[in-house]
C-alpha cells in the first residue's frame, strides 16, 4: 500500500515536473491553467456555498441563483445588457442632469462573442459568459507562455505563466468579464511583434480596442519597435526592409485609430459630446465626487481625497518604484517590445484611471513582466511568489468579488 509520505512526495514531484520539466509550448501552459482552474473554482464555489447557505447578500442575479450567476456578478450585468439589448441610444441622467453609469463604459467584443455562443447553444448569458472567459483564459496562458519563451527561456515562461494563473486575480480568468479575451488579443499581438509578423498585429489590435480600453499601449510598443530596429540596422549596417517599415507604421496607425474610436462612436450614437468620458466619470462620483478629467491627475486626486498629503507621497513612491522596476537589467532583459508595452500600459493607467478596487484587474495585461528576475530568478523566489498568489486569491475573492466589484 502506498504510504502518505510516498503520496506526498509523488505529488510534490508532479508539481516540480509541471513547472520545471520538459514540456511542449501547449502542454505546460495548459496543465498550469487546468491546475489553476481547480484552485479558483474551488475557492469561488466555497464562497458561493457559504453565502447561499447563510443567506448572505451578494451581487449575483438573484432571480436564478446558481454558481454561474455568481460567476457573472457586478459589471457582468452590463455585458449581459449589451448582449441581450445592445447599447442605449440615450444616456441615462441622474436627478442633477449628470450622466449616470451605463453600458457605454463597456466595449462590444466580449458581449458579442457571448451572444454568438448563446445563439448557437441556447445557453444563458451566465453560462455562455463563463464558458467564453474560461476558454479564453486557457488561450491567454498558452500565449503568455510562448511570449515569455520567445524573449527568455522555458524556466521563465513556465513560472511566469504559473504566477499569472495562480495570482490573486487568477479567478477572473473564468468569470463573465472581458479580461481573459483581452489578454488573448494583447498577448497574441505582442507575440506577433516579437516574431516580426507585423500585419497580424493590426487585426488583433483592432479587436482588442473594442474589447477593453488600453490598446494604445500596443501602438506605442510598435513605435518603439520601429525606432529600436531602425537604430540597430544603422548601427550594425544591416538592411531594414521597406516592407517591414510600412507594415510597422501601418499597423501602429490602425491600432491607434481603433484605440481612439469608441468615444467617437458613443458620441455619434447618443448625440452627446463626450458621451464616453462622461459615462466613465460617473463611476468616479462615489470615490472623489464630481470631477473634470485632466490627464495624469486621477491617482493624485484619489490619494489626496482619501489620505491627504500622505496620499500624494504614496503615489510618488509607487511611481518611483515602477521606474526602478522597469529600469532594472532583468526587466530590460525581456526585450524592448515587452518593456515598451508594459511600461506604456502602466503609464496609461496612471494617466486616465482612478485607482480603486478595479486596479488589480486592470494590471493583468502587464503579466509578461512576471518573467523578470524579480519574480523568477531562483526556484525559491518563484515558489514564494506562487504561494503568496494562492494565499491571496481567497482574500481577493472575498474582498473584490463578494463584498465589492473588481
CSV table of C-alpha atoms in Angstrom, one decimal, residues 29-391:
chain,number,residue,atom,x,y,z
A,29,UNK,CA,0.7,26.2,-20.0
A,30,UNK,CA,-2.5,24.2,-20.4
A,31,UNK,CA,-1.5,22.0,-17.5
A,32,UNK,CA,-0.8,25.1,-15.4
A,33,UNK,CA,-4.1,26.6,-16.5
A,34,UNK,CA,-6.0,23.4,-15.6
A,35,UNK,CA,-4.4,23.2,-12.1
A,36,UNK,CA,-5.2,26.9,-11.5
A,37,UNK,CA,-8.8,26.4,-12.5
A,38,UNK,CA,-9.2,23.7,-10.0
A,39,UNK,CA,-8.0,26.1,-7.3
A,40,UNK,CA,-10.0,29.1,-8.5
A,41,UNK,CA,-13.2,27.1,-9.0
A,42,UNK,CA,-12.9,25.5,-5.5
A,43,UNK,CA,-12.4,28.9,-3.9
A,44,UNK,CA,-15.3,30.6,-5.8
A,45,UNK,CA,-17.6,27.6,-5.2
A,46,UNK,CA,-16.7,27.7,-1.5
A,47,UNK,CA,-17.6,31.3,-1.3
A,48,UNK,CA,-20.8,30.8,-3.2
A,49,UNK,CA,-21.9,27.8,-1.0
A,50,UNK,CA,-21.2,29.7,2.2
A,51,UNK,CA,-23.0,32.8,1.0
A,52,UNK,CA,-26.0,30.8,-0.1
A,53,UNK,CA,-26.2,28.7,3.0
A,54,UNK,CA,-26.1,31.7,5.3
A,55,UNK,CA,-28.3,33.8,3.1
A,56,UNK,CA,-25.7,36.5,2.7
A,57,UNK,CA,-26.5,39.2,0.2
A,58,UNK,CA,-24.2,39.3,-2.8
A,59,UNK,CA,-24.3,40.8,-6.3
A,60,UNK,CA,-25.4,37.8,-8.3
A,61,UNK,CA,-28.6,37.6,-10.4
A,62,UNK,CA,-30.9,36.6,-7.5
A,63,UNK,CA,-33.9,35.5,-9.6
A,64,UNK,CA,-32.0,32.5,-10.6
A,65,UNK,CA,-29.2,31.9,-8.1
A,66,UNK,CA,-26.5,29.5,-9.2
A,67,UNK,CA,-22.8,29.2,-9.4
A,68,UNK,CA,-22.9,30.6,-12.9
A,69,UNK,CA,-24.8,33.7,-11.9
A,70,UNK,CA,-22.4,34.1,-9.0
A,71,UNK,CA,-19.6,33.9,-11.6
A,72,UNK,CA,-21.4,36.7,-13.5
A,73,UNK,CA,-21.6,39.3,-10.8
A,74,UNK,CA,-21.0,43.0,-10.8
A,75,UNK,CA,-20.0,44.5,-14.1
A,76,UNK,CA,-21.0,41.3,-15.9
A,77,UNK,CA,-24.6,42.6,-15.7
A,78,UNK,CA,-23.7,45.4,-18.1
A,79,UNK,CA,-22.2,42.8,-20.5
A,80,UNK,CA,-25.5,40.9,-20.2
A,81,UNK,CA,-27.5,44.0,-21.1
A,82,UNK,CA,-25.3,44.7,-24.1
A,83,UNK,CA,-25.6,41.0,-25.3
A,84,UNK,CA,-29.3,40.9,-24.9
A,85,UNK,CA,-30.4,44.5,-25.7
A,86,UNK,CA,-27.5,46.4,-27.2
A,87,UNK,CA,-26.4,50.0,-26.2
A,88,UNK,CA,-28.8,52.8,-25.1
A,89,UNK,CA,-29.4,55.4,-27.8
A,90,UNK,CA,-30.0,58.0,-25.0
A,91,UNK,CA,-27.7,58.3,-22.0
A,92,UNK,CA,-29.4,57.9,-18.6
A,93,UNK,CA,-29.2,61.0,-16.3
A,94,UNK,CA,-29.4,61.4,-12.6
A,95,UNK,CA,-31.6,64.0,-10.8
A,96,UNK,CA,-29.0,66.7,-11.3
A,97,UNK,CA,-28.8,66.1,-15.0
A,98,UNK,CA,-25.4,64.4,-15.0
A,99,UNK,CA,-24.7,61.2,-16.9
A,100,UNK,CA,-25.3,58.1,-14.8
A,101,UNK,CA,-23.4,54.8,-15.1
A,102,UNK,CA,-24.4,52.9,-18.2
A,103,UNK,CA,-23.4,50.3,-20.7
A,104,UNK,CA,-21.3,52.7,-22.9
A,105,UNK,CA,-18.4,52.2,-20.5
A,106,UNK,CA,-18.1,48.6,-21.7
A,107,UNK,CA,-16.9,47.6,-25.2
A,108,UNK,CA,-18.8,45.3,-27.5
A,109,UNK,CA,-16.5,42.4,-28.5
A,110,UNK,CA,-17.0,40.2,-25.3
A,111,UNK,CA,-20.8,40.5,-25.2
A,112,UNK,CA,-20.9,39.9,-29.0
A,113,UNK,CA,-18.9,36.7,-28.6
A,114,UNK,CA,-21.1,35.6,-25.7
A,115,UNK,CA,-24.2,36.4,-27.7
A,116,UNK,CA,-23.0,34.2,-30.5
A,117,UNK,CA,-22.4,31.3,-28.1
A,118,UNK,CA,-25.9,31.9,-26.6
A,119,UNK,CA,-27.4,31.8,-30.1
A,120,UNK,CA,-25.5,28.6,-31.1
A,121,UNK,CA,-26.1,26.7,-27.8
A,122,UNK,CA,-29.2,28.1,-26.3
A,123,UNK,CA,-27.2,28.7,-23.1
A,124,UNK,CA,-28.0,31.6,-20.8
A,125,UNK,CA,-25.7,34.6,-20.7
A,126,UNK,CA,-24.2,33.4,-17.4
A,127,UNK,CA,-23.2,30.0,-18.7
A,128,UNK,CA,-22.0,31.3,-22.1
A,129,UNK,CA,-20.1,34.2,-20.4
A,130,UNK,CA,-18.2,31.8,-18.1
A,131,UNK,CA,-17.5,29.4,-21.0
A,132,UNK,CA,-16.1,32.1,-23.2
A,133,UNK,CA,-14.0,33.6,-20.4
A,134,UNK,CA,-12.6,30.2,-19.3
A,135,UNK,CA,-11.6,29.1,-22.8
A,136,UNK,CA,-10.0,32.5,-23.4
A,137,UNK,CA,-8.1,32.2,-20.1
A,138,UNK,CA,-6.6,28.9,-21.3
A,139,UNK,CA,-5.5,30.5,-24.6
A,140,UNK,CA,-4.1,33.5,-22.8
A,141,UNK,CA,-1.9,31.2,-20.7
A,142,UNK,CA,-0.6,29.5,-23.8
A,143,UNK,CA,0.2,32.8,-25.5
A,144,UNK,CA,1.8,34.3,-22.4
A,145,UNK,CA,4.0,31.2,-22.1
A,146,UNK,CA,5.0,31.5,-25.7
A,147,UNK,CA,5.6,35.2,-25.4
A,148,UNK,CA,8.0,34.9,-22.4
A,149,UNK,CA,9.6,31.9,-24.0
A,150,UNK,CA,10.3,34.0,-27.1
A,151,UNK,CA,12.1,36.6,-25.1
A,152,UNK,CA,13.5,34.5,-22.3
A,153,UNK,CA,13.7,30.7,-21.6
A,154,UNK,CA,11.4,27.8,-20.7
A,155,UNK,CA,12.1,28.3,-17.0
A,156,UNK,CA,10.9,31.9,-17.1
A,157,UNK,CA,8.0,31.0,-19.3
A,158,UNK,CA,6.7,28.3,-17.0
A,159,UNK,CA,7.0,30.2,-13.9
A,160,UNK,CA,5.6,33.5,-15.4
A,161,UNK,CA,2.5,31.5,-16.6
A,162,UNK,CA,2.1,29.9,-13.2
A,163,UNK,CA,2.4,33.2,-11.3
A,164,UNK,CA,-0.2,34.7,-13.7
A,165,UNK,CA,-2.7,31.8,-13.5
A,166,UNK,CA,-2.4,31.4,-9.7
A,167,UNK,CA,-2.3,35.2,-9.0
A,168,UNK,CA,-4.7,36.8,-6.5
A,169,UNK,CA,-6.7,37.9,-9.6
A,170,UNK,CA,-6.5,34.5,-11.2
A,171,UNK,CA,-10.2,33.7,-10.6
A,172,UNK,CA,-11.0,36.5,-13.1
A,173,UNK,CA,-9.9,34.2,-15.9
A,174,UNK,CA,-13.1,32.3,-15.5
A,175,UNK,CA,-15.8,34.8,-14.6
A,176,UNK,CA,-18.0,36.6,-17.1
A,177,UNK,CA,-15.7,39.5,-17.6
A,178,UNK,CA,-13.8,40.6,-20.8
A,179,UNK,CA,-10.3,40.3,-19.2
A,180,UNK,CA,-9.3,36.9,-20.5
A,181,UNK,CA,-10.5,37.7,-24.0
A,182,UNK,CA,-8.5,41.0,-24.0
A,183,UNK,CA,-5.4,39.1,-22.8
A,184,UNK,CA,-5.6,36.6,-25.7
A,185,UNK,CA,-5.6,39.5,-28.1
A,186,UNK,CA,-2.8,41.5,-26.4
A,187,UNK,CA,-0.5,38.6,-25.7
A,188,UNK,CA,-1.1,37.4,-29.3
A,189,UNK,CA,-0.3,40.8,-30.7
A,190,UNK,CA,2.9,41.1,-28.6
A,191,UNK,CA,4.0,37.6,-29.7
A,192,UNK,CA,3.4,38.7,-33.3
A,193,UNK,CA,5.5,41.8,-32.7
A,194,UNK,CA,8.4,39.8,-31.1
A,195,UNK,CA,8.3,37.4,-34.1
A,196,UNK,CA,8.0,40.4,-36.5
A,197,UNK,CA,4.7,39.3,-38.0
A,198,UNK,CA,3.6,42.9,-38.3
A,199,UNK,CA,0.5,42.6,-40.4
A,200,UNK,CA,-1.0,40.2,-37.8
A,201,UNK,CA,-0.8,42.9,-35.1
A,202,UNK,CA,-3.4,45.2,-36.8
A,203,UNK,CA,-6.4,42.9,-36.7
A,204,UNK,CA,-5.6,41.7,-33.2
A,205,UNK,CA,-5.1,45.2,-32.0
A,206,UNK,CA,-8.4,46.4,-33.6
A,207,UNK,CA,-10.4,43.7,-32.0
A,208,UNK,CA,-8.6,44.4,-28.7
A,209,UNK,CA,-9.5,48.1,-29.0
A,210,UNK,CA,-13.2,47.1,-29.0
A,211,UNK,CA,-12.8,44.6,-26.1
A,212,UNK,CA,-11.3,46.8,-23.4
A,213,UNK,CA,-9.5,50.2,-23.2
A,214,UNK,CA,-5.7,50.4,-23.2
A,215,UNK,CA,-4.7,49.2,-26.6
A,216,UNK,CA,-2.9,52.5,-27.3
A,217,UNK,CA,0.0,51.0,-25.4
A,218,UNK,CA,0.3,48.5,-28.2
A,219,UNK,CA,0.6,51.4,-30.7
A,220,UNK,CA,3.4,52.9,-28.5
A,221,UNK,CA,5.2,49.5,-28.5
A,222,UNK,CA,5.1,49.4,-32.3
A,223,UNK,CA,6.6,52.9,-32.4
A,224,UNK,CA,9.3,52.0,-30.0
A,225,UNK,CA,10.0,48.8,-32.0
A,226,UNK,CA,10.3,50.9,-35.2
A,227,UNK,CA,12.9,53.2,-33.6
A,228,UNK,CA,14.9,50.3,-32.0
A,229,UNK,CA,15.0,48.3,-35.2
A,230,UNK,CA,16.0,51.3,-37.3
A,231,UNK,CA,18.8,52.2,-34.9
A,232,UNK,CA,20.0,48.6,-34.7
A,233,UNK,CA,20.1,48.4,-38.5
A,234,UNK,CA,22.1,51.6,-38.8
A,235,UNK,CA,24.5,50.6,-36.1
A,236,UNK,CA,25.1,47.1,-37.5
A,237,UNK,CA,24.9,48.0,-41.1
A,238,UNK,CA,22.1,45.5,-41.8
A,239,UNK,CA,19.1,46.1,-44.0
A,240,UNK,CA,15.8,47.2,-42.6
A,241,UNK,CA,13.4,46.4,-45.5
A,242,UNK,CA,10.8,49.0,-46.5
A,243,UNK,CA,8.0,46.5,-46.5
A,244,UNK,CA,8.7,45.9,-42.8
A,245,UNK,CA,8.8,49.7,-42.1
A,246,UNK,CA,5.5,50.1,-43.9
A,247,UNK,CA,3.9,47.2,-42.0
A,248,UNK,CA,5.0,48.6,-38.6
A,249,UNK,CA,3.8,52.1,-39.4
A,250,UNK,CA,0.5,51.0,-40.9
A,251,UNK,CA,-0.3,48.6,-38.1
A,252,UNK,CA,0.6,51.2,-35.5
A,253,UNK,CA,-1.7,53.8,-37.1
A,254,UNK,CA,-4.5,51.3,-37.5
A,255,UNK,CA,-4.3,50.2,-33.8
A,256,UNK,CA,-4.0,53.9,-32.6
A,257,UNK,CA,-7.1,54.8,-34.7
A,258,UNK,CA,-9.0,51.9,-33.3
A,259,UNK,CA,-8.0,52.7,-29.7
A,260,UNK,CA,-9.4,56.2,-30.1
A,261,UNK,CA,-12.6,55.2,-32.0
A,262,UNK,CA,-15.0,54.2,-29.2
A,263,UNK,CA,-15.6,57.7,-27.7
A,264,UNK,CA,-16.3,58.9,-31.2
A,265,UNK,CA,-18.8,56.1,-31.8
A,266,UNK,CA,-20.5,56.7,-28.4
A,267,UNK,CA,-20.9,60.4,-29.1
A,268,UNK,CA,-22.3,59.7,-32.6
A,269,UNK,CA,-24.9,57.2,-31.5
A,270,UNK,CA,-26.1,59.1,-28.4
A,271,UNK,CA,-25.8,62.6,-29.9
A,272,UNK,CA,-24.0,63.8,-26.8
A,273,UNK,CA,-20.4,65.1,-27.0
A,274,UNK,CA,-18.1,63.4,-24.5
A,275,UNK,CA,-20.6,60.6,-24.0
A,276,UNK,CA,-18.0,58.1,-23.2
A,277,UNK,CA,-15.9,60.3,-21.0
A,278,UNK,CA,-19.0,61.5,-19.0
A,279,UNK,CA,-20.0,57.8,-18.6
A,280,UNK,CA,-16.6,56.9,-17.2
A,281,UNK,CA,-16.6,59.9,-14.9
A,282,UNK,CA,-20.0,58.8,-13.5
A,283,UNK,CA,-18.2,56.0,-11.7
A,284,UNK,CA,-15.8,58.4,-10.0
A,285,UNK,CA,-18.5,60.2,-8.1
A,286,UNK,CA,-18.7,57.7,-5.2
A,287,UNK,CA,-14.9,58.0,-4.7
A,288,UNK,CA,-13.9,61.6,-5.3
A,289,UNK,CA,-17.1,63.4,-6.1
A,290,UNK,CA,-17.9,65.1,-9.4
A,291,UNK,CA,-14.7,65.8,-11.2
A,292,UNK,CA,-13.4,67.3,-14.5
A,293,UNK,CA,-10.9,65.0,-16.2
A,294,UNK,CA,-7.3,66.0,-16.6
A,295,UNK,CA,-4.6,63.5,-17.7
A,296,UNK,CA,-2.1,62.3,-15.1
A,297,UNK,CA,-4.2,63.6,-12.2
A,298,UNK,CA,-6.6,60.8,-11.2
A,299,UNK,CA,-4.1,58.9,-8.9
A,300,UNK,CA,-3.2,62.1,-7.1
A,301,UNK,CA,-6.9,63.1,-6.9
A,302,UNK,CA,-7.9,59.8,-5.4
A,303,UNK,CA,-4.9,59.7,-3.0
A,304,UNK,CA,-5.3,63.2,-1.7
A,305,UNK,CA,-9.1,62.8,-1.3
A,306,UNK,CA,-8.7,59.8,1.0
A,307,UNK,CA,-5.3,60.2,2.6
A,308,UNK,CA,-4.4,63.9,2.2
A,309,UNK,CA,-0.8,64.9,1.7
A,310,UNK,CA,0.3,61.4,2.7
A,311,UNK,CA,-1.6,60.0,-0.2
A,312,UNK,CA,0.4,62.2,-2.7
A,313,UNK,CA,3.6,61.0,-1.1
A,314,UNK,CA,2.4,57.4,-1.5
A,315,UNK,CA,1.6,57.9,-5.2
A,316,UNK,CA,5.1,59.4,-5.8
A,317,UNK,CA,6.7,56.4,-4.0
A,318,UNK,CA,4.7,53.9,-6.2
A,319,UNK,CA,5.7,55.7,-9.4
A,320,UNK,CA,9.3,55.8,-8.2
A,321,UNK,CA,9.1,52.1,-7.5
A,322,UNK,CA,7.7,51.5,-11.0
A,323,UNK,CA,10.6,53.4,-12.6
A,324,UNK,CA,13.1,51.4,-10.5
A,325,UNK,CA,11.4,48.1,-11.7
A,326,UNK,CA,11.4,49.0,-15.4
A,327,UNK,CA,15.0,50.3,-15.3
A,328,UNK,CA,16.3,47.0,-13.8
A,329,UNK,CA,18.6,45.0,-16.1
A,330,UNK,CA,16.4,41.8,-15.5
A,331,UNK,CA,13.3,43.7,-16.6
A,332,UNK,CA,15.0,45.2,-19.6
A,333,UNK,CA,16.2,41.7,-20.5
A,334,UNK,CA,12.7,40.8,-21.5
A,335,UNK,CA,13.3,42.9,-24.6
A,336,UNK,CA,12.2,46.4,-25.8
A,337,UNK,CA,8.9,45.1,-27.1
A,338,UNK,CA,7.6,43.7,-23.8
A,339,UNK,CA,9.2,46.6,-21.9
A,340,UNK,CA,7.6,49.3,-24.2
A,341,UNK,CA,4.2,47.7,-24.0
A,342,UNK,CA,4.1,47.1,-20.2
A,343,UNK,CA,5.6,50.5,-19.3
A,344,UNK,CA,3.3,52.4,-21.6
A,345,UNK,CA,0.3,50.4,-20.4
A,346,UNK,CA,1.2,51.3,-16.9
A,347,UNK,CA,1.6,54.9,-17.9
A,348,UNK,CA,-1.9,54.8,-19.5
A,349,UNK,CA,-3.4,53.6,-16.1
A,350,UNK,CA,-1.7,56.4,-14.3
A,351,UNK,CA,-2.8,59.0,-16.9
A,352,UNK,CA,-6.5,58.1,-17.1
A,353,UNK,CA,-7.6,55.6,-14.5
A,354,UNK,CA,-8.9,56.4,-11.0
A,355,UNK,CA,-7.3,53.8,-8.8
A,356,UNK,CA,-9.8,51.8,-6.8
A,357,UNK,CA,-10.7,48.1,-6.4
A,358,UNK,CA,-10.6,47.6,-10.2
A,359,UNK,CA,-6.8,48.3,-10.3
A,360,UNK,CA,-5.6,44.7,-9.7
A,361,UNK,CA,-7.8,43.5,-12.6
A,362,UNK,CA,-6.5,46.2,-14.9
A,363,UNK,CA,-2.9,45.3,-14.1
A,364,UNK,CA,-3.3,41.9,-15.7
A,365,UNK,CA,-2.1,42.9,-19.2
A,366,UNK,CA,1.3,43.6,-17.6
A,367,UNK,CA,1.7,39.9,-16.8
A,368,UNK,CA,4.7,39.4,-19.2
A,369,UNK,CA,6.9,41.2,-16.7
A,370,UNK,CA,6.4,38.2,-14.4
A,371,UNK,CA,9.2,36.7,-16.4
A,372,UNK,CA,11.6,39.1,-14.7
A,373,UNK,CA,14.2,38.0,-12.2
A,374,UNK,CA,12.3,40.0,-9.6
A,375,UNK,CA,9.8,37.1,-9.6
A,376,UNK,CA,11.6,34.1,-11.1
A,377,UNK,CA,15.3,34.4,-10.7
A,378,UNK,CA,15.5,31.3,-8.5
A,379,UNK,CA,13.1,28.5,-7.8
A,380,UNK,CA,12.8,29.5,-4.2
A,381,UNK,CA,11.8,33.1,-5.2
A,382,UNK,CA,9.3,31.8,-7.8
A,383,UNK,CA,7.8,29.4,-5.3
A,384,UNK,CA,7.5,32.1,-2.7
A,385,UNK,CA,5.6,34.4,-5.2
A,386,UNK,CA,3.4,31.4,-6.2
A,387,UNK,CA,2.4,30.7,-2.6
A,388,UNK,CA,1.7,34.4,-2.0
A,389,UNK,CA,-0.6,34.4,-5.0
A,390,UNK,CA,-2.5,31.3,-4.0
A,391,UNK,CA,-2.9,32.6,-0.4
